[in-house]
Amino acid sequence: MKINTGFKQFLVAATLAVSPLLAWSAQAPEQLEQFIAQVKSATGDFTQQSLGQNGQGKPAQSGQFSFKRPGQFKWSVIKPYEQLIISDGKKVYQYDPDLAQVTERGVDQSIGASPAAILFGSGSLEEAFTISSLPSKDGFDWLRAQPRGANAGFTHVDIGFKDAMPARLELLDSFGQTTRIDLNNIVANPQLGADEFSFTPPAGVDVVKMQ
């Protein structure tokens, strides 16, 4: 199933650009704290690509995302094929139109100690992650989040900040594969409708409920 890999990389692997209200100068961990405290919702575009240990990459994906704290988000892949990951704050659904299949999981089961928890959650980061500063590079201020638990499925995720907002994520998973996600065209704190994060499986698709 094509979506499983991207879903895992996103969750065990996505958030935002410039806002004049958030123009401070600080190390990346402090910027992350400010981001979580002040940005309650957002919309934007993303590109995502995974590279194996040999440096060879899978086809890049691109699409749009939105989120509203705590735990509501939509990650919609448009190219090269359509996929959808959406959470209403209680359940996370992953929908693959090509396979006519929907997988349903609980939010706690799906997000846990993941990059999604860092960017879309509202709990204490210190409970699930060790956060440290990294040297600046490529025009970004960087931090590294390492999961405290042994079953997170990834070694660490590096988050690059530009103009006081997360702009790039680089995730190293347990198999040595690196996933890079670039976030662009962000609108911070938009008004999002009540139906933005609702999802009803289309008629005729298989629904698989994961325990």
mmCIF file of N, CA and C in Angstrom, residues 42-139:
data_model
loop_
_atom_site.group_PDB
_atom_site.id
_atom_site.type_symbol
_atom_site.label_atom_id
_atom_site.label_comp_id
_atom_site.label_asym_id
_atom_site.label_seq_id
_atom_site.Cartn_x
_atom_site.Cartn_y
_atom_site.Cartn_z
ATOM 1 N N ALA A 42 -2.874 26.567 11.033
ATOM 2 C CA ALA A 42 -2.101 27.017 9.881
ATOM 3 C C ALA A 42 -2.505 26.231 8.644
ATOM 4 N N THR A 43 -2.197 26.799 7.489
ATOM 5 C CA THR A 43 -2.312 26.105 6.210
ATOM 6 C C THR A 43 -1.035 26.344 5.424
ATOM 7 N N GLY A 44 -0.743 25.475 4.468
ATOM 8 C CA GLY A 44 0.459 25.659 3.660
ATOM 9 C C GLY A 44 0.631 24.558 2.640
ATOM 10 N N ASP A 45 1.760 24.612 1.929
ATOM 11 C CA ASP A 45 2.127 23.614 0.933
ATOM 12 C C ASP A 45 3.352 22.846 1.429
ATOM 13 N N PHE A 46 3.548 21.641 0.884
ATOM 14 C CA PHE A 46 4.723 20.868 1.246
ATOM 15 C C PHE A 46 5.252 20.097 0.053
ATOM 16 N N THR A 47 6.545 19.791 0.108
ATOM 17 C CA THR A 47 7.163 18.792 -0.756
ATOM 18 C C THR A 47 7.882 17.806 0.155
ATOM 19 N N GLN A 48 7.919 16.548 -0.244
ATOM 20 C CA GLN A 48 8.476 15.498 0.607
ATOM 21 C C GLN A 48 9.195 14.473 -0.260
ATOM 22 N N GLN A 49 10.400 14.078 0.162
ATOM 23 C CA GLN A 49 11.135 13.042 -0.557
ATOM 24 C C GLN A 49 11.938 12.214 0.422
ATOM 25 N N SER A 50 12.042 10.915 0.130
ATOM 26 C CA SER A 50 12.800 9.991 0.969
ATOM 27 C C SER A 50 14.026 9.490 0.218
ATOM 28 N N LEU A 51 15.135 9.372 0.954
ATOM 29 C CA LEU A 51 16.392 8.885 0.405
ATOM 30 C C LEU A 51 16.862 7.692 1.211
ATOM 31 N N GLY A 52 17.267 6.624 0.520
ATOM 32 C CA GLY A 52 17.791 5.454 1.191
ATOM 33 C C GLY A 52 19.235 5.642 1.605
ATOM 34 N N GLN A 53 19.800 4.636 2.241
ATOM 35 C CA GLN A 53 21.192 4.716 2.679
ATOM 36 C C GLN A 53 22.149 4.879 1.508
ATOM 37 N N ASN A 54 21.747 4.408 0.321
ATOM 38 C CA ASN A 54 22.596 4.535 -0.868
ATOM 39 C C ASN A 54 22.442 5.880 -1.551
ATOM 40 N N GLY A 55 21.601 6.757 -0.994
ATOM 41 C CA GLY A 55 21.415 8.080 -1.565
ATOM 42 C C GLY A 55 20.390 8.154 -2.670
ATOM 43 N N GLN A 56 19.846 7.013 -3.084
ATOM 44 C CA GLN A 56 18.836 7.019 -4.125
ATOM 45 C C GLN A 56 17.489 7.388 -3.537
ATOM 46 N N GLY A 57 16.753 8.209 -4.282
ATOM 47 C CA GLY A 57 15.507 8.721 -3.754
ATOM 48 C C GLY A 57 14.287 8.156 -4.447
ATOM 49 N N LYS A 58 13.183 8.151 -3.721
ATOM 50 C CA LYS A 58 11.890 7.832 -4.284
ATOM 51 C C LYS A 58 11.328 9.096 -4.931
ATOM 52 N N PRO A 59 10.324 8.960 -5.803
ATOM 53 C CA PRO A 59 9.727 10.154 -6.412
ATOM 54 C C PRO A 59 9.227 11.131 -5.351
ATOM 55 N N ALA A 60 9.486 12.417 -5.572
ATOM 56 C CA ALA A 60 9.051 13.439 -4.619
ATOM 57 C C ALA A 60 7.532 13.539 -4.619
ATOM 58 N N GLN A 61 6.981 13.852 -3.463
ATOM 59 C CA GLN A 61 5.554 14.098 -3.314
ATOM 60 C C GLN A 61 5.334 15.571 -3.018
ATOM 61 N N SER A 62 4.185 16.082 -3.403
ATOM 62 C CA SER A 62 3.843 17.464 -3.094
ATOM 63 C C SER A 62 2.352 17.552 -2.821
ATOM 64 N N GLY A 63 1.987 18.539 -2.024
ATOM 65 C CA GLY A 63 0.583 18.694 -1.690
ATOM 66 C C GLY A 63 0.354 19.855 -0.752
ATOM 67 N N GLN A 64 -0.730 19.781 0.001
ATOM 68 C CA GLN A 64 -1.133 20.851 0.900
ATOM 69 C C GLN A 64 -1.438 20.277 2.279
ATOM 70 N N PHE A 65 -1.280 21.110 3.296
ATOM 71 C CA PHE A 65 -1.592 20.687 4.655
ATOM 72 C C PHE A 65 -2.314 21.790 5.408
ATOM 73 N N SER A 66 -2.982 21.381 6.473
ATOM 74 C CA SER A 66 -3.582 22.324 7.417
ATOM 75 C C SER A 66 -3.597 21.647 8.773
ATOM 76 N N PHE A 67 -3.662 22.446 9.837
ATOM 77 C CA PHE A 67 -3.779 21.886 11.174
ATOM 78 C C PHE A 67 -4.446 22.867 12.122
ATOM 79 N N LYS A 68 -4.985 22.307 13.190
ATOM 80 C CA LYS A 68 -5.554 23.087 14.275
ATOM 81 C C LYS A 68 -5.300 22.329 15.556
ATOM 82 N N ARG A 69 -4.655 22.975 16.508
ATOM 83 C CA ARG A 69 -4.332 22.307 17.765
ATOM 84 C C ARG A 69 -5.582 22.131 18.618
ATOM 85 N N PRO A 70 -5.612 21.020 19.413
ATOM 86 C CA PRO A 70 -4.616 19.953 19.459
ATOM 87 C C PRO A 70 -5.045 18.754 18.602
ATOM 88 N N GLY A 71 -4.161 18.285 17.747
ATOM 89 C CA GLY A 71 -4.331 16.993 17.112
ATOM 90 C C GLY A 71 -5.166 16.927 15.856
ATOM 91 N N GLN A 72 -5.709 18.057 15.380
ATOM 92 C CA GLN A 72 -6.454 18.054 14.130
ATOM 93 C C GLN A 72 -5.513 18.467 12.997
ATOM 94 N N PHE A 73 -5.455 17.661 11.940
ATOM 95 C CA PHE A 73 -4.608 18.026 10.810
ATOM 96 C C PHE A 73 -5.056 17.304 9.550
ATOM 97 N N LYS A 74 -4.638 17.859 8.422
ATOM 98 C CA LYS A 74 -4.899 17.252 7.117
ATOM 99 C C LYS A 74 -3.624 17.349 6.291
ATOM 100 N N TRP A 75 -3.194 16.218 5.763
ATOM 101 C CA TRP A 75 -1.963 16.106 4.964
ATOM 102 C C TRP A 75 -2.387 15.485 3.637
ATOM 103 N N SER A 76 -2.528 16.313 2.611
ATOM 104 C CA SER A 76 -3.108 15.882 1.348
ATOM 105 C C SER A 76 -2.043 15.853 0.257
ATOM 106 N N VAL A 77 -1.641 14.647 -0.164
ATOM 107 C CA VAL A 77 -0.697 14.493 -1.265
ATOM 108 C C VAL A 77 -1.471 14.625 -2.578
ATOM 109 N N ILE A 78 -0.986 15.498 -3.452
ATOM 110 C CA ILE A 78 -1.640 15.721 -4.740
ATOM 111 C C ILE A 78 -0.857 15.071 -5.879
ATOM 112 N N LYS A 79 0.467 15.191 -5.847
ATOM 113 C CA LYS A 79 1.315 14.600 -6.875
ATOM 114 C C LYS A 79 2.385 13.733 -6.213
ATOM 115 N N PRO A 80 2.836 12.635 -6.841
ATOM 116 C CA PRO A 80 2.479 12.126 -8.171
ATOM 117 C C PRO A 80 1.184 11.342 -8.193
ATOM 118 N N TYR A 81 0.613 11.019 -7.023
ATOM 119 C CA TYR A 81 -0.687 10.361 -6.944
ATOM 120 C C TYR A 81 -1.355 10.839 -5.670
ATOM 121 N N GLU A 82 -2.652 10.747 -5.616
ATOM 122 C CA GLU A 82 -3.406 11.294 -4.496
ATOM 123 C C GLU A 82 -3.379 10.360 -3.289
ATOM 124 N N GLN A 83 -3.157 10.959 -2.126
ATOM 125 C CA GLN A 83 -3.265 10.287 -0.840
ATOM 126 C C GLN A 83 -3.786 11.306 0.164
ATOM 127 N N LEU A 84 -4.394 10.833 1.216
ATOM 128 C CA LEU A 84 -4.913 11.739 2.237
ATOM 129 C C LEU A 84 -4.692 11.142 3.609
ATOM 130 N N ILE A 85 -4.135 11.954 4.526
ATOM 131 C CA ILE A 85 -4.058 11.623 5.943
ATOM 132 C C ILE A 85 -4.780 12.745 6.677
ATOM 133 N N ILE A 86 -5.791 12.393 7.459
ATOM 134 C CA ILE A 86 -6.598 13.416 8.116
ATOM 135 C C ILE A 86 -6.972 12.955 9.513
ATOM 136 N N SER A 87 -6.945 13.893 10.456
ATOM 137 C CA SER A 87 -7.286 13.604 11.845
ATOM 138 C C SER A 87 -8.317 14.598 12.337
ATOM 139 N N ASP A 88 -9.360 14.076 12.977
ATOM 140 C CA ASP A 88 -10.378 14.936 13.578
ATOM 141 C C ASP A 88 -10.102 15.202 15.052
ATOM 142 N N GLY A 89 -8.910 14.788 15.519
ATOM 143 C CA GLY A 89 -8.542 14.958 16.923
ATOM 144 C C GLY A 89 -8.781 13.712 17.749
ATOM 145 N N LYS A 90 -9.553 12.771 17.216
ATOM 146 C CA LYS A 90 -9.814 11.503 17.902
ATOM 147 C C LYS A 90 -9.320 10.321 17.085
ATOM 148 N N LYS A 91 -9.574 10.354 15.788
ATOM 149 C CA LYS A 91 -9.172 9.298 14.880
ATOM 150 C C LYS A 91 -8.296 9.874 13.764
ATOM 151 N N VAL A 92 -7.371 9.047 13.277
ATOM 152 C CA VAL A 92 -6.569 9.397 12.113
ATOM 153 C C VAL A 92 -6.948 8.437 10.989
ATOM 154 N N TYR A 93 -7.282 9.005 9.824
ATOM 155 C CA TYR A 93 -7.656 8.211 8.669
ATOM 156 C C TYR A 93 -6.614 8.394 7.575
ATOM 157 N N GLN A 94 -6.219 7.299 6.941
ATOM 158 C CA GLN A 94 -5.371 7.382 5.780
ATOM 159 C C GLN A 94 -6.128 6.755 4.616
ATOM 160 N N TYR A 95 -6.268 7.531 3.556
ATOM 161 C CA TYR A 95 -7.117 7.141 2.432
ATOM 162 C C TYR A 95 -6.284 7.066 1.170
ATOM 163 N N ASP A 96 -6.330 5.906 0.516
ATOM 164 C CA ASP A 96 -5.655 5.693 -0.754
ATOM 165 C C ASP A 96 -6.722 5.477 -1.825
ATOM 166 N N PRO A 97 -7.007 6.484 -2.649
ATOM 167 C CA PRO A 97 -8.047 6.324 -3.678
ATOM 168 C C PRO A 97 -7.739 5.218 -4.670
ATOM 169 N N ASP A 98 -6.455 5.027 -5.025
ATOM 170 C CA ASP A 98 -6.109 4.001 -6.006
ATOM 171 C C ASP A 98 -6.479 2.605 -5.516
ATOM 172 N N LEU A 99 -6.287 2.360 -4.217
ATOM 173 C CA LEU A 99 -6.599 1.062 -3.648
ATOM 174 C C LEU A 99 -8.013 0.986 -3.081
ATOM 175 N N ALA A 100 -8.702 2.124 -3.097
ATOM 176 C CA ALA A 100 -10.050 2.187 -2.525
ATOM 177 C C ALA A 100 -10.043 1.637 -1.106
ATOM 178 N N GLN A 101 -9.104 2.129 -0.290
ATOM 179 C CA GLN A 101 -8.938 1.634 1.066
ATOM 180 C C GLN A 101 -8.712 2.776 2.045
ATOM 181 N N VAL A 102 -9.323 2.677 3.215
ATOM 182 C CA VAL A 102 -9.144 3.619 4.320
ATOM 183 C C VAL A 102 -8.651 2.845 5.531
ATOM 184 N N THR A 103 -7.597 3.338 6.171
ATOM 185 C CA THR A 103 -7.124 2.760 7.426
ATOM 186 C C THR A 103 -7.414 3.749 8.551
ATOM 187 N N GLU A 104 -7.995 3.259 9.623
ATOM 188 C CA GLU A 104 -8.396 4.093 10.757
ATOM 189 C C GLU A 104 -7.596 3.709 11.992
ATOM 190 N N ARG A 105 -7.023 4.709 12.663
ATOM 191 C CA ARG A 105 -6.285 4.507 13.899
ATOM 192 C C ARG A 105 -6.703 5.561 14.915
ATOM 193 N N GLY A 106 -6.472 5.268 16.197
ATOM 194 C CA GLY A 106 -6.652 6.278 17.219
ATOM 195 C C GLY A 106 -5.547 7.310 17.151
ATOM 196 N N VAL A 107 -5.844 8.557 17.538
ATOM 197 C CA VAL A 107 -4.837 9.615 17.486
ATOM 198 C C VAL A 107 -3.638 9.277 18.357
ATOM 199 N N ASP A 108 -3.862 8.829 19.583
ATOM 200 C CA ASP A 108 -2.744 8.519 20.479
ATOM 201 C C ASP A 108 -1.891 7.405 19.905
ATOM 202 N N GLN A 109 -2.535 6.419 19.291
ATOM 203 C CA GLN A 109 -1.810 5.299 18.697
ATOM 204 C C GLN A 109 -0.972 5.756 17.511
ATOM 205 N N SER A 110 -1.498 6.708 16.725
ATOM 206 C CA SER A 110 -0.843 7.106 15.486
ATOM 207 C C SER A 110 0.247 8.148 15.696
ATOM 208 N N ILE A 111 -0.052 9.143 16.529
ATOM 209 C CA ILE A 111 0.878 10.263 16.660
ATOM 210 C C ILE A 111 1.973 9.945 17.656
ATOM 211 N N GLY A 112 1.589 9.638 18.914
ATOM 212 C CA GLY A 112 2.581 9.245 19.911
ATOM 213 C C GLY A 112 3.760 10.199 19.959
ATOM 214 N N ALA A 113 4.958 9.626 19.951
ATOM 215 C CA ALA A 113 6.192 10.416 19.923
ATOM 216 C C ALA A 113 6.628 10.535 18.469
ATOM 217 N N SER A 114 6.094 11.503 17.765
ATOM 218 C CA SER A 114 6.349 11.644 16.339
ATOM 219 C C SER A 114 6.498 13.116 15.982
ATOM 220 N N PRO A 115 7.017 13.420 14.787
ATOM 221 C CA PRO A 115 7.053 14.819 14.344
ATOM 222 C C PRO A 115 5.677 15.463 14.338
ATOM 223 N N ALA A 116 4.634 14.679 14.050
ATOM 224 C CA ALA A 116 3.287 15.237 14.103
ATOM 225 C C ALA A 116 2.952 15.730 15.503
ATOM 226 N N ALA A 117 3.405 15.005 16.522
ATOM 227 C CA ALA A 117 3.165 15.431 17.900
ATOM 228 C C ALA A 117 3.882 16.745 18.191
ATOM 229 N N ILE A 118 5.076 16.923 17.634
ATOM 230 C CA ILE A 118 5.832 18.151 17.854
ATOM 231 C C ILE A 118 5.122 19.340 17.225
ATOM 232 N N LEU A 119 4.680 19.182 15.989
ATOM 233 C CA LEU A 119 4.157 20.312 15.241
ATOM 234 C C LEU A 119 2.679 20.572 15.475
ATOM 235 N N PHE A 120 1.879 19.513 15.707
ATOM 236 C CA PHE A 120 0.440 19.679 15.769
ATOM 237 C C PHE A 120 -0.144 19.480 17.150
ATOM 238 N N GLY A 121 0.652 18.967 18.094
ATOM 239 C CA GLY A 121 0.145 18.708 19.428
ATOM 240 C C GLY A 121 0.233 19.928 20.317
ATOM 241 N N SER A 122 -0.094 19.716 21.588
ATOM 242 C CA SER A 122 -0.036 20.827 22.538
ATOM 243 C C SER A 122 0.487 20.391 23.893
ATOM 244 N N GLY A 123 0.977 19.159 23.991
ATOM 245 C CA GLY A 123 1.482 18.664 25.258
ATOM 246 C C GLY A 123 2.924 19.088 25.507
ATOM 247 N N SER A 124 3.494 18.541 26.568
ATOM 248 C CA SER A 124 4.868 18.854 26.930
ATOM 249 C C SER A 124 5.837 18.054 26.071
ATOM 250 N N LEU A 125 6.689 18.745 25.327
ATOM 251 C CA LEU A 125 7.644 18.061 24.467
ATOM 252 C C LEU A 125 8.647 17.256 25.276
ATOM 253 N N GLU A 126 9.002 17.761 26.466
ATOM 254 C CA GLU A 126 10.032 17.102 27.263
ATOM 255 C C GLU A 126 9.624 15.703 27.701
ATOM 256 N N GLU A 127 8.329 15.424 27.739
ATOM 257 C CA GLU A 127 7.874 14.104 28.152
ATOM 258 C C GLU A 127 8.215 13.046 27.110
ATOM 259 N N ALA A 128 8.239 13.419 25.839
ATOM 260 C CA ALA A 128 8.431 12.441 24.770
ATOM 261 C C ALA A 128 9.752 12.595 24.033
ATOM 262 N N PHE A 129 10.405 13.778 24.138
ATOM 263 C CA PHE A 129 11.583 14.050 23.327
ATOM 264 C C PHE A 129 12.695 14.701 24.141
ATOM 265 N N THR A 130 13.904 14.463 23.692
ATOM 266 C CA THR A 130 15.050 15.253 24.117
ATOM 267 C C THR A 130 15.323 16.271 23.014
ATOM 268 N N ILE A 131 15.278 17.555 23.347
ATOM 269 C CA ILE A 131 15.434 18.628 22.363
ATOM 270 C C ILE A 131 16.791 19.279 22.551
ATOM 271 N N SER A 132 17.542 19.447 21.450
ATOM 272 C CA SER A 132 18.848 20.094 21.529
ATOM 273 C C SER A 132 19.066 20.986 20.313
ATOM 274 N N SER A 133 19.910 22.004 20.480
ATOM 275 C CA SER A 133 20.245 22.909 19.380
ATOM 276 C C SER A 133 21.298 22.286 18.481
ATOM 277 N N LEU A 134 21.251 22.633 17.198
ATOM 278 C CA LEU A 134 22.256 22.242 16.217
ATOM 279 C C LEU A 134 22.814 23.495 15.563
ATOM 280 N N PRO A 135 24.009 23.410 14.947
ATOM 281 C CA PRO A 135 24.555 24.578 14.247
ATOM 282 C C PRO A 135 23.661 25.006 13.079
ATOM 283 N N SER A 136 23.642 26.275 12.791
ATOM 284 C CA SER A 136 22.896 26.774 11.643
ATOM 285 C C SER A 136 23.527 26.275 10.348
ATOM 286 N N LYS A 137 22.695 25.983 9.356
ATOM 287 C CA LYS A 137 23.187 25.591 8.034
ATOM 288 C C LYS A 137 22.080 25.808 7.017
ATOM 289 N N ASP A 138 22.480 26.028 5.773
ATOM 290 C CA ASP A 138 21.550 26.188 4.656
ATOM 291 C C ASP A 138 20.534 27.302 4.889
ATOM 292 N N GLY A 139 20.886 28.284 5.704
ATOM 293 C CA GLY A 139 19.985 29.394 5.961
ATOM 294 C C GLY A 139 18.926 29.124 7.010
#
